[in-house]
PDB file of N, CA and C in Angstrom:
ATOM      1  N   MET T   1     132.556  14.245-126.280  1.00 48.00           N
ATOM      2  CA  MET T   1     132.342  13.903-124.886  1.00 48.00           C
ATOM      3  C   MET T   1     133.187  14.843-124.024  1.00 48.00           C
ATOM      4  N   SER T   2     132.599  15.470-123.035  1.00 51.00           N
ATOM      5  CA  SER T   2     133.345  16.371-122.164  1.00 51.00           C
ATOM      6  C   SER T   2     134.253  15.566-121.251  1.00 51.00           C
ATOM      7  N   SER T   3     135.264  16.224-120.681  1.00 48.00           N
ATOM      8  CA  SER T   3     136.211  15.507-119.839  1.00 48.00           C
ATOM      9  C   SER T   3     135.523  14.948-118.600  1.00 48.00           C
ATOM     10  N   THR T   4     134.533  15.640-118.060  1.00 55.00           N
ATOM     11  CA  THR T   4     133.840  15.143-116.876  1.00 55.00           C
ATOM     12  C   THR T   4     133.084  13.873-117.198  1.00 55.00           C
ATOM     13  N   SER T   5     132.300  13.859-118.250  1.00 78.00           N
ATOM     14  CA  SER T   5     131.541  12.655-118.584  1.00 78.00           C
ATOM     15  C   SER T   5     132.490  11.528-119.000  1.00 78.00           C
ATOM     16  N   ARG T   6     133.587  11.870-119.619  1.00 90.00           N
ATOM     17  CA  ARG T   6     134.591  10.868-120.000  1.00 90.00           C
ATOM     18  C   ARG T   6     135.155  10.205-118.754  1.00 90.00           C
ATOM     19  N   GLU T   7     135.493  11.006-117.743  1.00 92.00           N
ATOM     20  CA  GLU T   7     136.034  10.472-116.506  1.00 92.00           C
ATOM     21  C   GLU T   7     134.984   9.673-115.747  1.00 92.00           C
ATOM     22  N   GLU T   8     133.733  10.122-115.805  1.00 92.00           N
ATOM     23  CA  GLU T   8     132.660   9.390-115.136  1.00 92.00           C
ATOM     24  C   GLU T   8     132.455   8.006-115.748  1.00 92.00           C
ATOM     25  N   VAL T   9     132.761   7.863-117.009  1.00 94.00           N
ATOM     26  CA  VAL T   9     132.663   6.570-117.678  1.00 94.00           C
ATOM     27  C   VAL T   9     133.911   5.729-117.394  1.00 94.00           C
ATOM     28  N   LEU T  10     135.085   6.343-117.487  1.00 96.00           N
ATOM     29  CA  LEU T  10     136.338   5.589-117.384  1.00 96.00           C
ATOM     30  C   LEU T  10     136.701   5.164-115.970  1.00 96.00           C
ATOM     31  N   VAL T  11     136.407   5.982-114.972  1.00 95.00           N
ATOM     32  CA  VAL T  11     136.797   5.636-113.603  1.00 95.00           C
ATOM     33  C   VAL T  11     136.181   4.310-113.154  1.00 95.00           C
ATOM     34  N   PRO T  12     134.867   4.104-113.285  1.00 95.00           N
ATOM     35  CA  PRO T  12     134.317   2.810-112.850  1.00 95.00           C
ATOM     36  C   PRO T  12     134.893   1.619-113.625  1.00 95.00           C
ATOM     37  N   LEU T  13     135.170   1.817-114.904  1.00 96.00           N
ATOM     38  CA  LEU T  13     135.773   0.737-115.688  1.00 96.00           C
ATOM     39  C   LEU T  13     137.171   0.411-115.176  1.00 96.00           C
ATOM     40  N   ALA T  14     137.948   1.445-114.893  1.00 97.00           N
ATOM     41  CA  ALA T  14     139.308   1.253-114.383  1.00 97.00           C
ATOM     42  C   ALA T  14     139.285   0.613-113.002  1.00 97.00           C
ATOM     43  N   VAL T  15     138.353   1.034-112.160  1.00 95.00           N
ATOM     44  CA  VAL T  15     138.213   0.423-110.828  1.00 95.00           C
ATOM     45  C   VAL T  15     137.894  -1.062-110.975  1.00 95.00           C
ATOM     46  N   GLY T  16     137.141  -1.405-111.995  1.00 95.00           N
ATOM     47  CA  GLY T  16     136.786  -2.794-112.261  1.00 95.00           C
ATOM     48  C   GLY T  16     137.903  -3.614-112.880  1.00 95.00           C
ATOM     49  N   GLY T  17     139.069  -3.005-113.081  1.00 95.00           N
ATOM     50  CA  GLY T  17     140.212  -3.744-113.591  1.00 95.00           C
ATOM     51  C   GLY T  17     140.515  -3.557-115.062  1.00 95.00           C
ATOM     52  N   ASP T  18     139.807  -2.681-115.727  1.00 96.00           N
ATOM     53  CA  ASP T  18     140.033  -2.437-117.147  1.00 96.00           C
ATOM     54  C   ASP T  18     141.269  -1.544-117.317  1.00 96.00           C
ATOM     55  N   ARG T  19     142.395  -2.160-117.673  1.00 96.00           N
ATOM     56  CA  ARG T  19     143.668  -1.429-117.815  1.00 96.00           C
ATOM     57  C   ARG T  19     143.629  -0.424-118.959  1.00 96.00           C
ATOM     58  N   ALA T  20     142.911  -0.753-120.013  1.00 97.00           N
ATOM     59  CA  ALA T  20     142.793   0.192-121.128  1.00 97.00           C
ATOM     60  C   ALA T  20     142.050   1.450-120.685  1.00 97.00           C
ATOM     61  N   ALA T  21     141.038   1.288-119.845  1.00 97.00           N
ATOM     62  CA  ALA T  21     140.298   2.444-119.331  1.00 97.00           C
ATOM     63  C   ALA T  21     141.207   3.292-118.451  1.00 97.00           C
ATOM     64  N   PHE T  22     142.043   2.647-117.628  1.00 97.00           N
ATOM     65  CA  PHE T  22     142.973   3.403-116.791  1.00 97.00           C
ATOM     66  C   PHE T  22     143.957   4.165-117.672  1.00 97.00           C
ATOM     67  N   GLY T  23     144.460   3.522-118.705  1.00 97.00           N
ATOM     68  CA  GLY T  23     145.372   4.183-119.639  1.00 97.00           C
ATOM     69  C   GLY T  23     144.715   5.381-120.305  1.00 97.00           C
ATOM     70  N   ALA T  24     143.473   5.218-120.723  1.00 97.00           N
ATOM     71  CA  ALA T  24     142.745   6.313-121.361  1.00 97.00           C
ATOM     72  C   ALA T  24     142.478   7.440-120.367  1.00 97.00           C
ATOM     73  N   LEU T  25     142.351   7.091-119.108  1.00 96.00           N
ATOM     74  CA  LEU T  25     142.104   8.076-118.063  1.00 96.00           C
ATOM     75  C   LEU T  25     143.343   8.921-117.778  1.00 96.00           C
ATOM     76  N   VAL T  26     144.517   8.284-117.708  1.00 97.00           N
ATOM     77  CA  VAL T  26     145.730   9.009-117.316  1.00 97.00           C
ATOM     78  C   VAL T  26     146.497   9.623-118.489  1.00 97.00           C
ATOM     79  N   THR T  27     146.384   9.060-119.668  1.00 96.00           N
ATOM     80  CA  THR T  27     147.179   9.524-120.808  1.00 96.00           C
ATOM     81  C   THR T  27     147.047  11.027-121.085  1.00 96.00           C
ATOM     82  N   PRO T  28     145.854  11.604-121.040  1.00 95.00           N
ATOM     83  CA  PRO T  28     145.763  13.046-121.308  1.00 95.00           C
ATOM     84  C   PRO T  28     146.485  13.915-120.269  1.00 95.00           C
ATOM     85  N   HIS T  29     146.831  13.339-119.135  1.00 96.00           N
ATOM     86  CA  HIS T  29     147.439  14.105-118.051  1.00 96.00           C
ATOM     87  C   HIS T  29     148.939  13.873-117.906  1.00 96.00           C
ATOM     88  N   LEU T  30     149.518  12.992-118.712  1.00 97.00           N
ATOM     89  CA  LEU T  30     150.919  12.613-118.519  1.00 97.00           C
ATOM     90  C   LEU T  30     151.903  13.767-118.701  1.00 97.00           C
ATOM     91  N   THR T  31     151.695  14.592-119.694  1.00 97.00           N
ATOM     92  CA  THR T  31     152.622  15.710-119.920  1.00 97.00           C
ATOM     93  C   THR T  31     152.620  16.664-118.736  1.00 97.00           C
ATOM     94  N   ASP T  32     151.435  17.054-118.286  1.00 97.00           N
ATOM     95  CA  ASP T  32     151.343  17.958-117.133  1.00 97.00           C
ATOM     96  C   ASP T  32     151.856  17.297-115.863  1.00 97.00           C
ATOM     97  N   LEU T  33     151.587  16.016-115.713  1.00 97.00           N
ATOM     98  CA  LEU T  33     152.055  15.275-114.540  1.00 97.00           C
ATOM     99  C   LEU T  33     153.579  15.224-114.503  1.00 97.00           C
ATOM    100  N   THR T  34     154.187  14.976-115.637  1.00 97.00           N
ATOM    101  CA  THR T  34     155.647  14.949-115.724  1.00 97.00           C
ATOM    102  C   THR T  34     156.230  16.325-115.415  1.00 97.00           C
ATOM    103  N   ARG T  35     155.622  17.356-115.959  1.00 98.00           N
ATOM    104  CA  ARG T  35     156.066  18.725-115.700  1.00 98.00           C
ATOM    105  C   ARG T  35     155.975  19.048-114.202  1.00 98.00           C
ATOM    106  N   LEU T  36     154.888  18.663-113.572  1.00 98.00           N
ATOM    107  CA  LEU T  36     154.703  18.889-112.144  1.00 98.00           C
ATOM    108  C   LEU T  36     155.772  18.159-111.327  1.00 98.00           C
ATOM    109  N   CYS T  37     156.027  16.913-111.662  1.00 98.00           N
ATOM    110  CA  CYS T  37     157.025  16.131-110.929  1.00 98.00           C
ATOM    111  C   CYS T  37     158.427  16.700-111.118  1.00 98.00           C
ATOM    112  N   ARG T  38     158.743  17.197-112.285  1.00 97.00           N
ATOM    113  CA  ARG T  38     160.048  17.833-112.507  1.00 97.00           C
ATOM    114  C   ARG T  38     160.192  19.072-111.641  1.00 97.00           C
ATOM    115  N   ARG T  39     159.110  19.840-111.549  1.00 97.00           N
ATOM    116  CA  ARG T  39     159.148  21.074-110.776  1.00 97.00           C
ATOM    117  C   ARG T  39     159.263  20.792-109.270  1.00 97.00           C
ATOM    118  N   VAL T  40     158.557  19.782-108.774  1.00 97.00           N
ATOM    119  CA  VAL T  40     158.525  19.523-107.339  1.00 97.00           C
ATOM    120  C   VAL T  40     159.694  18.646-106.878  1.00 97.00           C
ATOM    121  N   ALA T  41     160.014  17.600-107.632  1.00 97.00           N
ATOM    122  CA  ALA T  41     161.047  16.650-107.190  1.00 97.00           C
ATOM    123  C   ALA T  41     162.381  16.846-107.889  1.00 97.00           C
ATOM    124  N   GLY T  42     162.372  17.568-109.004  1.00 96.00           N
ATOM    125  CA  GLY T  42     163.593  17.761-109.773  1.00 96.00           C
ATOM    126  C   GLY T  42     163.660  16.809-110.947  1.00 96.00           C
ATOM    127  N   PRO T  43     164.431  17.184-111.971  1.00 96.00           N
ATOM    128  CA  PRO T  43     164.493  16.390-113.199  1.00 96.00           C
ATOM    129  C   PRO T  43     164.990  14.960-112.992  1.00 96.00           C
ATOM    130  N   ALA T  44     165.911  14.762-112.079  1.00 96.00           N
ATOM    131  CA  ALA T  44     166.488  13.429-111.881  1.00 96.00           C
ATOM    132  C   ALA T  44     165.480  12.445-111.301  1.00 96.00           C
ATOM    133  N   LEU T  45     164.520  12.922-110.540  1.00 97.00           N
ATOM    134  CA  LEU T  45     163.560  12.040-109.870  1.00 97.00           C
ATOM    135  C   LEU T  45     162.176  12.035-110.518  1.00 97.00           C
ATOM    136  N   ALA T  46     161.973  12.885-111.508  1.00 97.00           N
ATOM    137  CA  ALA T  46     160.635  13.082-112.079  1.00 97.00           C
ATOM    138  C   ALA T  46     160.032  11.807-112.651  1.00 97.00           C
ATOM    139  N   ASP T  47     160.787  11.067-113.441  1.00 97.00           N
ATOM    140  CA  ASP T  47     160.224   9.864-114.062  1.00 97.00           C
ATOM    141  C   ASP T  47     159.809   8.827-113.024  1.00 97.00           C
ATOM    142  N   ASP T  48     160.621   8.661-111.989  1.00 97.00           N
ATOM    143  CA  ASP T  48     160.269   7.726-110.917  1.00 97.00           C
ATOM    144  C   ASP T  48     159.018   8.189-110.182  1.00 97.00           C
ATOM    145  N   CYS T  49     158.905   9.484-109.971  1.00 98.00           N
ATOM    146  CA  CYS T  49     157.732  10.029-109.291  1.00 98.00           C
ATOM    147  C   CYS T  49     156.469   9.840-110.121  1.00 98.00           C
ATOM    148  N   VAL T  50     156.571  10.034-111.426  1.00 98.00           N
ATOM    149  CA  VAL T  50     155.411   9.818-112.297  1.00 98.00           C
ATOM    150  C   VAL T  50     154.986   8.354-112.222  1.00 98.00           C
ATOM    151  N   GLN T  51     155.937   7.455-112.299  1.00 97.00           N
ATOM    152  CA  GLN T  51     155.631   6.026-112.239  1.00 97.00           C
ATOM    153  C   GLN T  51     154.977   5.669-110.897  1.00 97.00           C
ATOM    154  N   ASP T  52     155.532   6.162-109.808  1.00 98.00           N
ATOM    155  CA  ASP T  52     154.956   5.902-108.490  1.00 98.00           C
ATOM    156  C   ASP T  52     153.558   6.499-108.357  1.00 98.00           C
ATOM    157  N   THR T  53     153.368   7.675-108.927  1.00 98.00           N
ATOM    158  CA  THR T  53     152.057   8.325-108.900  1.00 98.00           C
ATOM    159  C   THR T  53     151.020   7.477-109.618  1.00 98.00           C
ATOM    160  N   LEU T  54     151.378   6.971-110.789  1.00 97.00           N
ATOM    161  CA  LEU T  54     150.432   6.164-111.556  1.00 97.00           C
ATOM    162  C   LEU T  54     150.100   4.863-110.844  1.00 97.00           C
ATOM    163  N   LEU T  55     151.087   4.256-110.225  1.00 97.00           N
ATOM    164  CA  LEU T  55     150.847   3.020-109.480  1.00 97.00           C
ATOM    165  C   LEU T  55     149.917   3.288-108.295  1.00 97.00           C
ATOM    166  N   LEU T  56     150.202   4.337-107.541  1.00 97.00           N
ATOM    167  CA  LEU T  56     149.333   4.669-106.410  1.00 97.00           C
ATOM    168  C   LEU T  56     147.925   5.032-106.868  1.00 97.00           C
ATOM    169  N   ALA T  57     147.829   5.749-107.968  1.00 97.00           N
ATOM    170  CA  ALA T  57     146.512   6.107-108.494  1.00 97.00           C
ATOM    171  C   ALA T  57     145.726   4.854-108.857  1.00 97.00           C
ATOM    172  N   LEU T  58     146.378   3.904-109.473  1.00 96.00           N
ATOM    173  CA  LEU T  58     145.710   2.651-109.833  1.00 96.00           C
ATOM    174  C   LEU T  58     145.237   1.911-108.590  1.00 96.00           C
ATOM    175  N   LEU T  59     146.087   1.872-107.579  1.00 96.00           N
ATOM    176  CA  LEU T  59     145.746   1.157-106.349  1.00 96.00           C
ATOM    177  C   LEU T  59     144.660   1.849-105.537  1.00 96.00           C
ATOM    178  N   ARG T  60     144.578   3.176-105.638  1.00 97.00           N
ATOM    179  CA  ARG T  60     143.644   3.950-104.815  1.00 97.00           C
ATOM    180  C   ARG T  60     142.439   4.482-105.576  1.00 97.00           C
ATOM    181  N   LEU T  61     142.318   4.128-106.823  1.00 97.00           N
ATOM    182  CA  LEU T  61     141.270   4.713-107.660  1.00 97.00           C
ATOM    183  C   LEU T  61     139.872   4.504-107.088  1.00 97.00           C
ATOM    184  N   GLN T  62     139.648   3.398-106.421  1.00 95.00           N
ATOM    185  CA  GLN T  62     138.325   3.137-105.861  1.00 95.00           C
ATOM    186  C   GLN T  62     137.946   4.150-104.782  1.00 95.00           C
ATOM    187  N   SER T  63     138.928   4.874-104.244  1.00 95.00           N
ATOM    188  CA  SER T  63     138.632   5.878-103.214  1.00 95.00           C
ATOM    189  C   SER T  63     138.213   7.226-103.805  1.00 95.00           C
ATOM    190  N   LEU T  64     138.326   7.390-105.107  1.00 95.00           N
ATOM    191  CA  LEU T  64     137.936   8.645-105.757  1.00 95.00           C
ATOM    192  C   LEU T  64     136.415   8.739-105.784  1.00 95.00           C
ATOM    193  N   ARG T  65     135.878   9.696-105.058  1.00 92.00           N
ATOM    194  CA  ARG T  65     134.423   9.815-104.931  1.00 92.00           C
ATOM    195  C   ARG T  65     133.776  10.603-106.055  1.00 92.00           C
ATOM    196  N   GLU T  66     134.523  11.547-106.626  1.00 93.00           N
ATOM    197  CA  GLU T  66     133.976  12.368-107.704  1.00 93.00           C
ATOM    198  C   GLU T  66     134.871  12.245-108.933  1.00 93.00           C
ATOM    199  N   PRO T  67     134.513  11.392-109.884  1.00 93.00           N
ATOM    200  CA  PRO T  67     135.341  11.192-111.072  1.00 93.00           C
ATOM    201  C   PRO T  67     135.686  12.471-111.819  1.00 93.00           C
ATOM    202  N   GLY T  68     134.830  13.464-111.757  1.00 90.00           N
ATOM    203  CA  GLY T  68     135.094  14.733-112.429  1.00 90.00           C
ATOM    204  C   GLY T  68     136.288  15.483-111.850  1.00 90.00           C
ATOM    205  N   LEU T  69     136.715  15.072-110.662  1.00 93.00           N
ATOM    206  CA  LEU T  69     137.872  15.689-110.019  1.00 93.00           C
ATOM    207  C   LEU T  69     139.139  14.851-110.185  1.00 93.00           C
ATOM    208  N   PHE T  70     139.130  13.940-111.142  1.00 95.00           N
ATOM    209  CA  PHE T  70     140.251  13.024-111.323  1.00 95.00           C
ATOM    210  C   PHE T  70     141.582  13.758-111.477  1.00 95.00           C
ATOM    211  N   GLU T  71     141.623  14.779-112.300  1.00 94.00           N
ATOM    212  CA  GLU T  71     142.882  15.487-112.548  1.00 94.00           C
ATOM    213  C   GLU T  71     143.444  16.081-111.252  1.00 94.00           C
ATOM    214  N   ASN T  72     142.609  16.741-110.475  1.00 95.00           N
ATOM    215  CA  ASN T  72     143.064  17.316-109.207  1.00 95.00           C
ATOM    216  C   ASN T  72     143.517  16.230-108.241  1.00 95.00           C
ATOM    217  N   TRP T  73     142.777  15.147-108.182  1.00 97.00           N
ATOM    218  CA  TRP T  73     143.106  14.008-107.329  1.00 97.00           C
ATOM    219  C   TRP T  73     144.466  13.434-107.721  1.00 97.00           C
ATOM    220  N   LEU T  74     144.705  13.261-109.016  1.00 97.00           N
ATOM    221  CA  LEU T  74     145.968  12.732-109.519  1.00 97.00           C
ATOM    222  C   LEU T  74     147.125  13.675-109.198  1.00 97.00           C
ATOM    223  N   ARG T  75     146.913  14.964-109.363  1.00 97.00           N
ATOM    224  CA  ARG T  75     147.954  15.951-109.042  1.00 97.00           C
ATOM    225  C   ARG T  75     148.296  15.924-107.548  1.00 97.00           C
ATOM    226  N   GLY T  76     147.286  15.745-106.716  1.00 97.00           N
ATOM    227  CA  GLY T  76     147.522  15.652-105.278  1.00 97.00           C
ATOM    228  C   GLY T  76     148.401  14.465-104.925  1.00 97.00           C
ATOM    229  N   ILE T  77     148.138  13.340-105.548  1.00 98.00           N
ATOM    230  CA  ILE T  77     148.977  12.156-105.335  1.00 98.00           C
ATOM    231  C   ILE T  77     150.396  12.451-105.779  1.00 98.00           C
ATOM    232  N   ALA T  78     150.542  13.067-106.943  1.00 98.00           N
ATOM    233  CA  ALA T  78     151.875  13.369-107.479  1.00 98.00           C
ATOM    234  C   ALA T  78     152.658  14.286-106.547  1.00 98.00           C
ATOM    235  N   ILE T  79     152.015  15.288-106.025  1.00 98.00           N
ATOM    236  CA  ILE T  79     152.706  16.215-105.120  1.00 98.00           C
ATOM    237  C   ILE T  79     153.181  15.490-103.867  1.00 98.00           C
ATOM    238  N   ARG T  80     152.319  14.643-103.301  1.00 97.00           N
ATOM    239  CA  ARG T  80     152.725  13.887-102.108  1.00 97.00           C
ATOM    240  C   ARG T  80     153.871  12.931-102.407  1.00 97.00           C
ATOM    241  N   VAL T  81     153.812  12.261-103.550  1.00 98.00           N
ATOM    242  CA  VAL T  81     154.896  11.344-103.942  1.00 98.00           C
ATOM    243  C   VAL T  81     156.199  12.113-104.116  1.00 98.00           C
ATOM    244  N   CYS T  82     156.151  13.243-104.790  1.00 97.00           N
ATOM    245  CA  CYS T  82     157.365  14.032-105.033  1.00 97.00           C
ATOM    246  C   CYS T  82     157.965  14.538-103.723  1.00 97.00           C
ATOM    247  N   ARG T  83     157.142  15.023-102.846  1.00 96.00           N
ATOM    248  CA  ARG T  83     157.664  15.531-101.564  1.00 96.00           C
ATOM    249  C   ARG T  83     158.282  14.412-100.737  1.00 96.00           C
ATOM    250  N   ARG T  84     157.656  13.266-100.761  1.00 96.00           N
ATOM    251  CA  ARG T  84     158.187  12.116-100.021  1.00 96.00           C
ATOM    252  C   ARG T  84     159.496  11.620-100.641  1.00 96.00           C
ATOM    253  N   THR T  85     159.607  11.721-101.951  1.00 93.00           N
ATOM    254  CA  THR T  85     160.784  11.246-102.659  1.00 93.00           C
ATOM    255  C   THR T  85     161.974  12.164-102.459  1.00 93.00           C
ATOM    256  N   ARG T  86     161.730  13.481-102.388  1.00 86.00           N
ATOM    257  CA  ARG T  86     162.827  14.433-102.190  1.00 86.00           C
ATOM    258  C   ARG T  86     163.447  14.147-100.885  1.00 86.00           C
TER     259      ARG T  86
END
């Protein structure tokens, strides 16, 4: 299954409250997300930024119009969280 079709399946499930689907959606991106948060917010704040990013993503997932853009959407949230946290 390609990442786009995978996201197209998982996003609606996660929006519907399926926590396992949300976990499956974000897990492949955690390493890169952590790396991004370390680079933008610094090592001391990175873990908190990742946690805040995931919470905001869960709360705002219904606003994602194109599931195939999930990774970019998630990175955008992370950058905003890191900048606000610094």
